[in-house]
Short mmCIF file of N, CA and C in Angstrom, two decimals:
data_model
loop_
_atom_site.label_atom_id
_atom_site.label_comp_id
_atom_site.label_asym_id
_atom_site.label_seq_id
_atom_site.Cartn_x
_atom_site.Cartn_y
_atom_site.Cartn_z
N MET R 1 0.82 -1.19 0.00
CA MET R 1 0.00 0.00 0.00
C MET R 1 0.87 1.26 0.00
N VAL R 2 2.00 1.25 0.72
CA VAL R 2 2.90 2.41 0.74
C VAL R 2 3.37 2.72 -0.68
N TRP R 3 3.80 1.68 -1.40
CA TRP R 3 4.26 1.87 -2.77
C TRP R 3 3.11 2.27 -3.68
N GLN R 4 1.99 1.61 -3.53
CA GLN R 4 0.81 1.86 -4.38
C GLN R 4 0.36 3.31 -4.28
N GLU R 5 0.37 3.87 -3.08
CA GLU R 5 -0.09 5.24 -2.86
C GLU R 5 1.03 6.28 -2.95
N LYS R 6 2.25 5.83 -3.27
CA LYS R 6 3.42 6.71 -3.42
C LYS R 6 3.69 7.53 -2.16
N VAL R 7 3.65 6.87 -1.00
CA VAL R 7 3.87 7.53 0.29
C VAL R 7 5.36 7.87 0.42
N PRO R 8 5.71 9.15 0.67
CA PRO R 8 7.11 9.55 0.75
C PRO R 8 7.78 9.23 2.10
N SER R 9 7.00 9.12 3.17
CA SER R 9 7.57 8.89 4.51
C SER R 9 6.70 7.93 5.30
N VAL R 10 7.37 7.12 6.13
CA VAL R 10 6.66 6.21 7.03
C VAL R 10 7.11 6.54 8.44
N VAL R 11 6.17 6.71 9.36
CA VAL R 11 6.47 7.07 10.74
C VAL R 11 5.88 6.01 11.66
N MET R 12 6.69 5.51 12.60
CA MET R 12 6.20 4.54 13.56
C MET R 12 6.04 5.25 14.91
N ILE R 13 4.94 5.01 15.61
CA ILE R 13 4.69 5.72 16.87
C ILE R 13 4.66 4.77 18.06
N THR R 14 5.47 3.72 18.00
CA THR R 14 5.63 2.82 19.14
C THR R 14 7.11 2.47 19.27
N ASN R 15 7.52 2.06 20.45
CA ASN R 15 8.88 1.57 20.64
C ASN R 15 8.97 0.16 20.08
N LEU R 16 10.18 -0.28 19.74
CA LEU R 16 10.35 -1.65 19.25
C LEU R 16 9.99 -2.65 20.34
N VAL R 17 10.39 -2.34 21.58
CA VAL R 17 10.09 -3.21 22.73
C VAL R 17 9.49 -2.36 23.83
N GLU R 18 8.40 -2.81 24.40
CA GLU R 18 7.75 -2.12 25.53
C GLU R 18 7.43 -3.16 26.59
N GLY R 19 7.96 -2.96 27.80
CA GLY R 19 7.68 -3.89 28.90
C GLY R 19 8.09 -5.32 28.58
N LYS R 20 9.27 -5.51 28.02
CA LYS R 20 9.82 -6.82 27.65
C LYS R 20 9.03 -7.52 26.54
N LYS R 21 8.12 -6.82 25.89
CA LYS R 21 7.34 -7.41 24.81
C LYS R 21 7.69 -6.71 23.50
N THR R 22 8.03 -7.49 22.48
CA THR R 22 8.34 -6.93 21.17
C THR R 22 7.05 -6.40 20.55
N LYS R 23 7.05 -5.12 20.23
CA LYS R 23 5.87 -4.48 19.64
C LYS R 23 5.98 -4.36 18.12
N CYS R 24 7.22 -4.27 17.61
CA CYS R 24 7.42 -4.07 16.18
C CYS R 24 8.84 -4.48 15.82
N GLU R 25 9.02 -5.01 14.63
CA GLU R 25 10.36 -5.30 14.12
C GLU R 25 10.92 -4.03 13.50
N GLN R 26 12.23 -3.86 13.58
CA GLN R 26 12.85 -2.68 12.98
C GLN R 26 12.85 -2.85 11.47
N TYR R 27 12.11 -2.03 10.77
CA TYR R 27 11.96 -2.14 9.32
C TYR R 27 12.75 -1.08 8.58
N TRP R 28 13.70 -0.44 9.22
CA TRP R 28 14.55 0.56 8.59
C TRP R 28 16.00 0.22 8.92
N PRO R 29 16.94 0.70 8.11
CA PRO R 29 18.36 0.42 8.37
C PRO R 29 18.84 1.18 9.61
N SER R 30 19.79 0.59 10.33
CA SER R 30 20.34 1.25 11.53
C SER R 30 21.05 2.55 11.17
N SER R 31 21.66 2.58 10.00
CA SER R 31 22.29 3.81 9.50
C SER R 31 22.35 3.73 7.98
N GLY R 32 22.46 4.88 7.36
CA GLY R 32 22.58 4.92 5.91
C GLY R 32 21.32 4.50 5.19
N SER R 33 21.47 3.55 4.26
CA SER R 33 20.33 3.11 3.47
C SER R 33 20.45 1.63 3.18
N GLN R 34 19.34 1.06 2.73
CA GLN R 34 19.30 -0.36 2.41
C GLN R 34 18.24 -0.58 1.34
N ASP R 35 18.51 -1.52 0.44
CA ASP R 35 17.56 -1.86 -0.61
C ASP R 35 16.80 -3.12 -0.24
N PHE R 36 15.49 -3.10 -0.46
CA PHE R 36 14.62 -4.24 -0.26
C PHE R 36 13.90 -4.48 -1.58
N GLY R 37 14.47 -5.34 -2.42
CA GLY R 37 13.91 -5.53 -3.75
C GLY R 37 13.95 -4.22 -4.50
N PRO R 38 12.82 -3.76 -5.04
CA PRO R 38 12.81 -2.51 -5.79
C PRO R 38 12.75 -1.26 -4.91
N PHE R 39 12.72 -1.44 -3.59
CA PHE R 39 12.55 -0.31 -2.68
C PHE R 39 13.87 0.09 -2.05
N HIS R 40 14.13 1.39 -1.99
CA HIS R 40 15.33 1.94 -1.37
C HIS R 40 14.89 2.68 -0.11
N VAL R 41 15.35 2.20 1.05
CA VAL R 41 14.98 2.80 2.34
C VAL R 41 16.20 3.51 2.90
N SER R 42 16.04 4.79 3.27
CA SER R 42 17.17 5.53 3.82
C SER R 42 16.72 6.38 5.00
N ILE R 43 17.66 6.59 5.91
CA ILE R 43 17.42 7.47 7.05
C ILE R 43 17.98 8.84 6.68
N THR R 44 17.14 9.85 6.72
CA THR R 44 17.60 11.20 6.39
C THR R 44 17.91 12.00 7.65
N HIS R 45 17.14 11.77 8.71
CA HIS R 45 17.36 12.45 9.99
C HIS R 45 16.97 11.50 11.11
N GLN R 46 17.67 11.62 12.24
CA GLN R 46 17.33 10.80 13.40
C GLN R 46 17.76 11.55 14.65
N LEU R 47 16.85 11.68 15.60
CA LEU R 47 17.13 12.33 16.87
C LEU R 47 16.79 11.33 17.97
N ILE R 48 17.81 10.86 18.70
CA ILE R 48 17.60 9.87 19.75
C ILE R 48 17.45 10.59 21.08
N LEU R 49 16.29 10.41 21.71
CA LEU R 49 15.99 11.01 23.01
C LEU R 49 15.86 9.90 24.06
N ALA R 50 15.66 10.26 25.31
CA ALA R 50 15.63 9.28 26.40
C ALA R 50 14.57 8.20 26.22
N ASP R 51 13.37 8.57 25.83
CA ASP R 51 12.27 7.61 25.76
C ASP R 51 11.81 7.27 24.35
N TYR R 52 12.32 7.96 23.35
CA TYR R 52 11.89 7.70 21.98
C TYR R 52 12.90 8.26 20.99
N THR R 53 12.74 7.89 19.75
CA THR R 53 13.60 8.36 18.67
C THR R 53 12.74 9.02 17.61
N ILE R 54 13.19 10.16 17.14
CA ILE R 54 12.48 10.87 16.08
C ILE R 54 13.30 10.74 14.80
#
């Protein structure tokens, strides 16, 4: 659906792990960029704070 609708940005509003329970898998590269088939995923900005990352 992201590709179909030509969405330019994806934002996640949960932590990967909350209370020892995995809430989401990390679907972005830790740094730089990564290709997933025809899709190129890159981090353009990242701000790491105490309780969350922007």
